[in-house]
Coordinates of C-alpha atoms and ligand atoms in Angstrom, one line a residue:
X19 CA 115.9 119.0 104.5
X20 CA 117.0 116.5 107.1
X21 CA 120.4 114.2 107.4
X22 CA 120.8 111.2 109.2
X23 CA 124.3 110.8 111.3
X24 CA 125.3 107.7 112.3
X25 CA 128.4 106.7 114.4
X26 CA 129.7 103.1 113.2
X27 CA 130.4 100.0 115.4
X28 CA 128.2 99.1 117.6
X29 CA 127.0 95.9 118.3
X30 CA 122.7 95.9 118.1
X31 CA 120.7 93.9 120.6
X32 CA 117.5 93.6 121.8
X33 CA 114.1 93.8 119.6
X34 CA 112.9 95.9 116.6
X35 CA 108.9 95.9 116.2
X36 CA 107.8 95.7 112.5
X37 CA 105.1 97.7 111.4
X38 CA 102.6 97.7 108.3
X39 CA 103.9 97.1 105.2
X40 CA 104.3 100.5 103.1
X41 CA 103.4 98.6 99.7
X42 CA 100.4 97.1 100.8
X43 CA 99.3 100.5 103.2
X44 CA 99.6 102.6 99.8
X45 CA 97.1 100.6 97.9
X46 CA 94.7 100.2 100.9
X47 CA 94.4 104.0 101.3
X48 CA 92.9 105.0 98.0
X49 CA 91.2 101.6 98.3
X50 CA 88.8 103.0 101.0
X51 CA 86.7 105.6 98.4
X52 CA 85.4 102.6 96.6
X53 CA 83.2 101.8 99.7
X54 CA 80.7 104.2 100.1
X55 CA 81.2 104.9 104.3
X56 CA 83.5 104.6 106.5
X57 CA 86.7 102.0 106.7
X58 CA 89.2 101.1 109.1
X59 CA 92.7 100.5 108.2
X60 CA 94.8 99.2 111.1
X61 CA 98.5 98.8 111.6
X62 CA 98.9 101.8 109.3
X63 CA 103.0 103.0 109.4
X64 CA 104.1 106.1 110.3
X65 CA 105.8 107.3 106.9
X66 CA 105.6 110.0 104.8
X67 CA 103.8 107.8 102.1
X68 CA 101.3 107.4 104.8
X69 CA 100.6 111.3 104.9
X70 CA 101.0 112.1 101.1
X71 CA 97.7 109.8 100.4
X72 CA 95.9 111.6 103.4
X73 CA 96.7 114.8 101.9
X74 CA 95.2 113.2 98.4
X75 CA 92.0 111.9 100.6
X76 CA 91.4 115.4 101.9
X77 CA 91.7 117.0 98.5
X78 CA 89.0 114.6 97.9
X79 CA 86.4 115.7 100.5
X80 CA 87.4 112.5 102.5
X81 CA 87.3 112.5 106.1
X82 CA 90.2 111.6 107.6
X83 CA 91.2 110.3 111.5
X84 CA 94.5 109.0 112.2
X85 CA 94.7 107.3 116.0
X86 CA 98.6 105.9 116.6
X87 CA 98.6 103.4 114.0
X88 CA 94.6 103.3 113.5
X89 CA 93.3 105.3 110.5
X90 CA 89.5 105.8 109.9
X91 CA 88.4 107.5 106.0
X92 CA 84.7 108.6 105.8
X93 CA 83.9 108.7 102.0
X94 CA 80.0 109.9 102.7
X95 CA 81.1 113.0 101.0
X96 CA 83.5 112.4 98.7
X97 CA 84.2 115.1 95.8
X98 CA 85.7 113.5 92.9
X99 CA 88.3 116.6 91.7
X100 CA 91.1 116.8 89.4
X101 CA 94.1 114.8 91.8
X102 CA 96.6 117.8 91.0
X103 CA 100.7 117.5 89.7
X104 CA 102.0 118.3 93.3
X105 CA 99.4 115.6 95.5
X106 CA 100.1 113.1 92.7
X107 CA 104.1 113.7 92.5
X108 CA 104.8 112.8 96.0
X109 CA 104.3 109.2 95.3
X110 CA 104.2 106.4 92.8
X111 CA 101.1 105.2 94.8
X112 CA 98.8 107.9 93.8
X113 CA 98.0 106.0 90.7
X114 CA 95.9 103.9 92.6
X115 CA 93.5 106.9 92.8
X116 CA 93.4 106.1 88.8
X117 CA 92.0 102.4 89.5
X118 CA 89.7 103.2 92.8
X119 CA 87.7 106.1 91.2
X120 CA 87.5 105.0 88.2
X121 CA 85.8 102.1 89.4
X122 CA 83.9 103.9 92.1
X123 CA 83.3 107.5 89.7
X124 CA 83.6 106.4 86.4
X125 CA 85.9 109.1 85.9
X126 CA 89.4 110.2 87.3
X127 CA 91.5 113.2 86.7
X128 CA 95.2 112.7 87.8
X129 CA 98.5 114.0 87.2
X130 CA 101.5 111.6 86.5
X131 CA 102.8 110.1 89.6
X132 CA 105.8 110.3 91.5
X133 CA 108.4 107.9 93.7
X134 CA 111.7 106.4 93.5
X135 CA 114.3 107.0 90.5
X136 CA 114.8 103.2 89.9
X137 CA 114.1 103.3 86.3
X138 CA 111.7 104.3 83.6
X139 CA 108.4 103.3 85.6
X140 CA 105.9 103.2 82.7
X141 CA 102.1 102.8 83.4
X142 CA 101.4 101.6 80.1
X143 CA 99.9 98.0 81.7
X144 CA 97.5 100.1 84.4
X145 CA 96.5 102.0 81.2
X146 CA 95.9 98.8 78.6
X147 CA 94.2 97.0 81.4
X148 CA 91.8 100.3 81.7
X149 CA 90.8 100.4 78.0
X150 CA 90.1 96.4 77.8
X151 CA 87.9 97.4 81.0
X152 CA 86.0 99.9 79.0
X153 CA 88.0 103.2 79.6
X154 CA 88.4 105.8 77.7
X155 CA 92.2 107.8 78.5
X156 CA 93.2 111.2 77.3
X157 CA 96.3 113.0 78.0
X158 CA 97.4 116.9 78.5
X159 CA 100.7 116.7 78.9
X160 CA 101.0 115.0 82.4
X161 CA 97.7 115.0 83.3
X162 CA 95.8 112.0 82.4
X163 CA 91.6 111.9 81.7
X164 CA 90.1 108.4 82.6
X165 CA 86.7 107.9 81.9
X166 CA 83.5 105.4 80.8
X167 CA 80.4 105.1 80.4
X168 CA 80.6 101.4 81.9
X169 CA 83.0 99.2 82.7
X170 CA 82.3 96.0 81.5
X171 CA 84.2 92.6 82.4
X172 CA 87.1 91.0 80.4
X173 CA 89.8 89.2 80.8
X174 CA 92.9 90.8 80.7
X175 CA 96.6 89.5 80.7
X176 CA 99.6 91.3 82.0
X177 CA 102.6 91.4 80.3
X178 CA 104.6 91.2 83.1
X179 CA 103.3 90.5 86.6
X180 CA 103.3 94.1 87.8
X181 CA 102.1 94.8 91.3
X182 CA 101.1 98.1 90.6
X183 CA 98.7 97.0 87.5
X184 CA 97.4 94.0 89.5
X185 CA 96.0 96.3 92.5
X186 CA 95.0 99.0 90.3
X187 CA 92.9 96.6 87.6
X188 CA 91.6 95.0 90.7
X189 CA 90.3 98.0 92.1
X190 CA 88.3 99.2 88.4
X191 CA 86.9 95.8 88.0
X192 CA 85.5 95.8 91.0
X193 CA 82.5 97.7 90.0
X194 CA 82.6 96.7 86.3
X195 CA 79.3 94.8 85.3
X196 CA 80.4 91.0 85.1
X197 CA 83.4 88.7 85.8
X198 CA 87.0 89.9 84.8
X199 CA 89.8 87.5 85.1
X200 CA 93.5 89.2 85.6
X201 CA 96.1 86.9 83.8
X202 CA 99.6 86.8 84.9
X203 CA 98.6 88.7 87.9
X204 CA 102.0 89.5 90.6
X205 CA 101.8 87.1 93.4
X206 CA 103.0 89.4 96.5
X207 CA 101.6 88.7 99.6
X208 CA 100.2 92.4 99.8
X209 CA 98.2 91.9 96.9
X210 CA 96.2 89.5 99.4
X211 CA 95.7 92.0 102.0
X212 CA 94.3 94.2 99.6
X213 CA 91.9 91.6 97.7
X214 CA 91.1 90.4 101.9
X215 CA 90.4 94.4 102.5
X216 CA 87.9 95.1 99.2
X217 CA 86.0 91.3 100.3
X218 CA 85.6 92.9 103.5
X219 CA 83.4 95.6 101.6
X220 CA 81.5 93.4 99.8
X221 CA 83.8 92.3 96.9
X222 CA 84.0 89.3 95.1
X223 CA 87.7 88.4 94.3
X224 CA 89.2 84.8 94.5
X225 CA 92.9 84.0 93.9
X226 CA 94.8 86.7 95.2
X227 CA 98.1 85.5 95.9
X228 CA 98.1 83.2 92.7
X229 CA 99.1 84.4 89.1
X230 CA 94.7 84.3 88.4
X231 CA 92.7 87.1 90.0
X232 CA 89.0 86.3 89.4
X233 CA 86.8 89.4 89.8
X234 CA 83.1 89.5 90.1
X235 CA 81.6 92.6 89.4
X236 CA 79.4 94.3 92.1
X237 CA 77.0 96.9 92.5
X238 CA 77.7 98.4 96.4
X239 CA 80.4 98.3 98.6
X240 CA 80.1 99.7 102.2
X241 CA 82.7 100.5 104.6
X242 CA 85.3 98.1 106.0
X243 CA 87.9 97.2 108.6
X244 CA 91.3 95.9 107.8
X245 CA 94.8 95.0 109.2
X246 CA 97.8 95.8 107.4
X247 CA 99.9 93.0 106.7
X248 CA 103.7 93.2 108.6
X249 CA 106.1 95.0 106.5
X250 CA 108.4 92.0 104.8
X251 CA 110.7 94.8 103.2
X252 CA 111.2 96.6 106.6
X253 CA 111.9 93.7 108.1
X254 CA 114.2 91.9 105.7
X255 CA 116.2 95.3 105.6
X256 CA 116.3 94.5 109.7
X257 CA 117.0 91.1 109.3
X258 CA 120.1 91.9 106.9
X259 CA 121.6 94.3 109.6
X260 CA 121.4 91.6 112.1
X261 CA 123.3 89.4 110.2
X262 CA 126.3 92.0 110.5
X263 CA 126.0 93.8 113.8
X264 CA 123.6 91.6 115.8
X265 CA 123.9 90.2 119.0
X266 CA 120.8 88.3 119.3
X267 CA 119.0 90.9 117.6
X268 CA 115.1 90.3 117.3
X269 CA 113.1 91.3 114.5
X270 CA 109.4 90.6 115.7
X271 CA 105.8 91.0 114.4
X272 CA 106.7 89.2 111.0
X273 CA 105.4 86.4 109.0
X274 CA 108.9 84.5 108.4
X275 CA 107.2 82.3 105.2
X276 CA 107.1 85.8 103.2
X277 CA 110.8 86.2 104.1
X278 CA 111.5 82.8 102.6
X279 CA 113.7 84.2 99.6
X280 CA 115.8 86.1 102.0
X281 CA 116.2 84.0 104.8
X282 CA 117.5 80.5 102.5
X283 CA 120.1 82.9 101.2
X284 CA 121.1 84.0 104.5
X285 CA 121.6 80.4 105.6
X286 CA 123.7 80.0 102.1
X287 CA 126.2 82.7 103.5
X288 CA 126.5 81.4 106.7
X289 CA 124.5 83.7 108.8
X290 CA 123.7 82.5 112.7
X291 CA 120.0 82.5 112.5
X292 CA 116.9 81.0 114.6
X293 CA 113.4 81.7 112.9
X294 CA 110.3 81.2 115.0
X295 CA 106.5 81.7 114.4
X296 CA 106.7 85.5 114.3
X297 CA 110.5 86.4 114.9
X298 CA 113.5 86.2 113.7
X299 CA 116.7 86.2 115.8
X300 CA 119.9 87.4 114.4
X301 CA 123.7 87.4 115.4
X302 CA 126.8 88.9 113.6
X303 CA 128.9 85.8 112.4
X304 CA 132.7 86.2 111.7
X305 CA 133.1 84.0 108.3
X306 CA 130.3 84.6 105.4
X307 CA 130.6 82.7 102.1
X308 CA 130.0 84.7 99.0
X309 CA 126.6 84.2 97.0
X310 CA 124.6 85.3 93.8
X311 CA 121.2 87.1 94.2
X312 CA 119.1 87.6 91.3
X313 CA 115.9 89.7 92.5
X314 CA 112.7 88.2 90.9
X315 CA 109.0 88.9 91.3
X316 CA 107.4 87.1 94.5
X317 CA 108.3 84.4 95.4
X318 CA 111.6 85.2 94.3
X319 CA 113.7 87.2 96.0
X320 CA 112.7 91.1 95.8
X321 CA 114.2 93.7 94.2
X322 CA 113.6 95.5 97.7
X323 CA 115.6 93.9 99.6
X324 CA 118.6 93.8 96.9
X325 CA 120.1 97.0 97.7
X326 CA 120.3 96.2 101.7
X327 CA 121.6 93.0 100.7
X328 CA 124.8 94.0 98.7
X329 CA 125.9 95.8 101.9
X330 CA 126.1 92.3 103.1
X331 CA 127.7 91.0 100.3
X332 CA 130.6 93.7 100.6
X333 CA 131.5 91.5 104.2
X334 CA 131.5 88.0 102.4
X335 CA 134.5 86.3 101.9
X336 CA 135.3 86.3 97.9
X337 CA 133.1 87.3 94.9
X338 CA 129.4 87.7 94.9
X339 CA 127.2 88.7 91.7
X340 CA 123.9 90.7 92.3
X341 CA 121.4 90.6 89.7
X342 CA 118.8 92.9 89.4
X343 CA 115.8 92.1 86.6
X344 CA 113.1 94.6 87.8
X345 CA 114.5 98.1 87.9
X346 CA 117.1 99.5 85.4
X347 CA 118.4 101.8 87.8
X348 CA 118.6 100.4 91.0
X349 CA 122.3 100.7 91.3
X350 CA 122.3 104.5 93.0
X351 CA 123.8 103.3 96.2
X352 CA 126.8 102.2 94.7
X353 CA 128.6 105.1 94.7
X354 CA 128.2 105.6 97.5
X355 CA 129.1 102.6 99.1
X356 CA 132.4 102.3 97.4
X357 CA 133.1 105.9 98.8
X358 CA 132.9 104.0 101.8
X359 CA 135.6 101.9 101.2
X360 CA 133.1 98.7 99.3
X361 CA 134.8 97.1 95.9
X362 CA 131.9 97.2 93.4
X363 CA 131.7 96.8 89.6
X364 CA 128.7 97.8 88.5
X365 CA 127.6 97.0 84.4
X366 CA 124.4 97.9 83.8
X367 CA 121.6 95.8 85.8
X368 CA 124.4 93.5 87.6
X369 CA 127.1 94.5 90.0
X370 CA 130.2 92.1 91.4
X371 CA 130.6 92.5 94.4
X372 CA 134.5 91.7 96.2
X373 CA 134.5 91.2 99.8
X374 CA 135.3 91.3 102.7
X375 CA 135.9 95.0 103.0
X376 CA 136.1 97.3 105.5
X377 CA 133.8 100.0 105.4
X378 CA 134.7 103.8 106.5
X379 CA 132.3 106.7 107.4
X380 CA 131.6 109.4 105.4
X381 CA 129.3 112.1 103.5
X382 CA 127.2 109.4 101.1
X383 CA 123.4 110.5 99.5
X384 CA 120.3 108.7 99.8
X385 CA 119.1 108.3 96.2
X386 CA 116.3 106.3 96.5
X387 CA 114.2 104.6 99.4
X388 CA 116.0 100.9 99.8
X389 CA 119.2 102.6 98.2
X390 CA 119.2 104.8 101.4
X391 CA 118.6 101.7 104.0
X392 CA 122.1 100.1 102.7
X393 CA 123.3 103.6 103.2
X394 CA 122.2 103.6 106.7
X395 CA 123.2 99.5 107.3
X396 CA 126.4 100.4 105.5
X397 CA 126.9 103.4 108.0
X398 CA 126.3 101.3 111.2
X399 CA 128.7 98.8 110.8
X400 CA 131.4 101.5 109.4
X401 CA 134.5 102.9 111.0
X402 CA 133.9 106.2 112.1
X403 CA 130.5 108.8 111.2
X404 CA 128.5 108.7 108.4
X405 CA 126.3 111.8 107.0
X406 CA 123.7 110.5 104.7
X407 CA 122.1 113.6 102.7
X408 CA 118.3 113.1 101.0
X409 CA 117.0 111.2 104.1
X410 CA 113.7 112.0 102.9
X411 CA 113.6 109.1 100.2
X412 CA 114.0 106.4 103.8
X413 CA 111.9 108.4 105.8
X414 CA 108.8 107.9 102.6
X415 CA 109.3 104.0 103.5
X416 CA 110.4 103.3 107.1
X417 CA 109.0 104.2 110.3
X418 CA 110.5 105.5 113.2
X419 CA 113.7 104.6 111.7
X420 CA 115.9 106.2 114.0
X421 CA 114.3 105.5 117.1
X422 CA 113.9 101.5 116.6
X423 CA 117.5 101.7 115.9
X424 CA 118.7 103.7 118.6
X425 CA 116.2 101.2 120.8
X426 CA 118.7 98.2 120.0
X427 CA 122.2 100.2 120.8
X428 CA 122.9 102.2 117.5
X429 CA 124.3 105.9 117.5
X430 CA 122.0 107.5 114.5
X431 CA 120.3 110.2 114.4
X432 CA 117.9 112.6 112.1
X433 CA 119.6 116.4 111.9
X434 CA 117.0 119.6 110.2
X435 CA 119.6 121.2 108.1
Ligands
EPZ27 C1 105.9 98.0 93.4 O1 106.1 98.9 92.4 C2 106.5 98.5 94.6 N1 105.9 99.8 94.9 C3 108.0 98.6 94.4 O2 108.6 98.9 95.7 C4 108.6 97.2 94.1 O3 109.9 97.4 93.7 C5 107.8 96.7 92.8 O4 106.4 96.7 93.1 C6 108.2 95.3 92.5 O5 108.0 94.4 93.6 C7 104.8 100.0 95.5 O6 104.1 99.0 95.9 C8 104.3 101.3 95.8 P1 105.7 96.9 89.1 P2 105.3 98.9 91.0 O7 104.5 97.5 88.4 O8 104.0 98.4 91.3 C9 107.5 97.4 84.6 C10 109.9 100.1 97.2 O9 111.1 100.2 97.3 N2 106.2 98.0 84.3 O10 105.6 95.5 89.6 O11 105.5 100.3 90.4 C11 108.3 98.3 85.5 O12 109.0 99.3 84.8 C12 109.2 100.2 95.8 O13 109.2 99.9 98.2 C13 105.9 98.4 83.0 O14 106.7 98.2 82.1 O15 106.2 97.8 90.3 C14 109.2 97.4 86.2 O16 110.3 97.1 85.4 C15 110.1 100.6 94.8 N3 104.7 98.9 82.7 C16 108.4 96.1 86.4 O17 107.3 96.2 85.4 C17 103.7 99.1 83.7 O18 102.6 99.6 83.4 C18 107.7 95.9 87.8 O19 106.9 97.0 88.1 C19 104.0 98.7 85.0 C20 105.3 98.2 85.3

């Protein structure tokens, strides 16, 4: 078990490198054993996400070389097994093991995934979107059986636009004989990477990025190289502390137009900020004006960047409301932060947020991934030291956390207890 200690304060300058976004690396991963060969993923982050799927690959007969940030899979000899409780329970992106062998295997055993307590997370639209493929699904108890004989081509609409059920319908059609069409597919710009990344192999999917996903159904895929796309979710998290501690603090290796959501409400407060083609350069301004924030599905602004964001909303002058409509429970930090000294009402999905308040350090838990990154923004513009228990959940989602921080002039660091 691990705690992060951070001593409050200090002004932050200099640059923080992005890496590769987490969300689109998870689905690229267990993307690889649909090509039969070998595939390259590049700009690969160093998280614990990152090492859970390896783990899965390896289980798999997979062979597995991790250079830096470079990661090479060899599926020659890949031996479809039962993907057991504690692989699968590390992570909510296991399930993409569901999509990817089931398309490449026909057949996928797989115990319930894991990931963040932020609500209910039920897979019911992977599952639907399986059967109108062709599957068959059986359950025992948390293990699910996914098979068919084919997988034939449909189209199939979404009840919601769920990433998750996008990239995994994706991956089992890509095999399935004929065209499928996803309906009401989720826009994110990682889907893209991922639909760029199965093209590379030899798949024929159009309008990624848009709420259509045309698939056309292929017999081979080989091998494959691919970059992953920067990390918007690290970055905006960056971008946010900036905007409190910074002193022309740089957040670089980004694509600013998939930080759009964020970066107009930024201006809205008041925020000192200059965007350029790949950076974005932040300092600490002394008046902020209150706002609302509803988090949407892309191009809205994300859910992932919410919890990060009400930290800043705790220094605005006067009320701000913060909706959340994705997650039921993505309100963990809360607690926490008004421990801290933060003035937040929270009923049920929404939270009013009074501000400006000064924050004081002190012994807060990491409930969940982006919960813990306002934990640790929250800590580093605090009075005093801050001990944030569960570190793990951050550590699943952000690279090298402590050391680009300490880079730029923070006082944080990770403790084994
Ligand atoms: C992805 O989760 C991300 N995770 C989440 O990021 C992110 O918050 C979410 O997309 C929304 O942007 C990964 O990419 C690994 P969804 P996912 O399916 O795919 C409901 C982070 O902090 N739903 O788009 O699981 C669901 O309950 C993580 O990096 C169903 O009802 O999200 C939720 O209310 C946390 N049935 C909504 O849809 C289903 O079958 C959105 O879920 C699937 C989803």
């Amino acid at each position: 078990m691990k705690q992060m200690i951070i001593k409050g304060g200090n002004t932050l300058s200099g640059t923080i490198s992005i890496g590769g976004a987490k969300n689109s690396a998870v689905a690229l991963i267990p993307a690889a054993v649909l090509a039969n060969g070998i595939s390259t993923i590049k700009n690969v982050p160093n998280i614990s996400d990152r090492d859970a799927l390896i783990d899965i690959l390896e289980l798999l007969n997979c062979q597995v070389t991790l250079n830096n940030d470079e990661l090479v899979i060899d599926t020659t000899n890949l031996n479809n097994k039962l993907i057991k409780e504690e692989y699968s329970n590390r992570l909510r992106a296991s399930y993409y093991f569901m999509g990817a062998l089931l398309g490449r295997e026909k057949y996928v055993e797989i115990y319930i995934p894991g990931g963040c307590n932020i609500g209910a997370r039920p897979i019911d639209i992977h599952l639907d979107g399986f059967k109108a493929l062709g599957a068959t699904i059986k359950t025992e108890g948390n293990k699910y059986i996914l098979s068919a004989d084919k997988l034939i081509g449909t189209d199939i609409y979404l009840r919601f636009q769920s990433v998750g059920a996008t990239i995994n319908l994706m991956f089992a059609s890509v095999y399935a004989e004929g065209k499928t069409t996803i309906h009401n597919a989720a826009q994110e710009v990682e889907i893209i990477n991922i639909a760029e990344f199965l093209n590379n192999m030899g798949a024929k999917i159009t309008g990624a990025g848009t709420n259509e996903i045309t698939i056309e159904g292929i017999k081979e895929l080989n091998g494959a190289t691919i970059s992953v796309v920067p990390d918007r979710l690290e970055a905006g998290t960056y971008i946010i502390l900036g905007a409190l501690a910074g002193d022309n603090l740089k957040i670089t290796n980004i694509i600013p137009e998939h930080l759009e959501a964020l970066t107009t409400k930024l201006k809205e407060i008041g925020t000192h900020i200059t965007i350029s083609k790949d950076a974005i350069t932040l300092s600490k301004t002394s008046k902020l004006k209150p706002i609302n924030i509803k988090t949407l599905v892309y191009p809205g602004f994300p859910t992932d960047i919410g919890q990060p964001m009400s930290v800043l909303l705790t220094q605005c002058d006067g009320t701000s409301l913060f909706e959340e409509t994705i997650w039921e429970n993505r309100m963990g930090h809360v607690p926490s932060l008004n421990k801290m000294g933060a003035n937040i009402t929270v009923s049920g999905m929404n939270a009013i947020i009074k501000g400006p308040t000064k924050l004081k350090g002190c012994e807060v838990v990491a409930t969940d991934l982006r919960g813990g990154a306002a934990l640790v923004i929250a800590g580093l513009i605090a009075e005093g030291e801050t001990i944030i228990t569960d570190v793990e959940h951050i550590l699943r989602g952000y690279e090298n956390i402590t050391e680009k921080l300490t880079s730029v002039g923070a006082k944080i660091e990770l403790k084994e207890i």
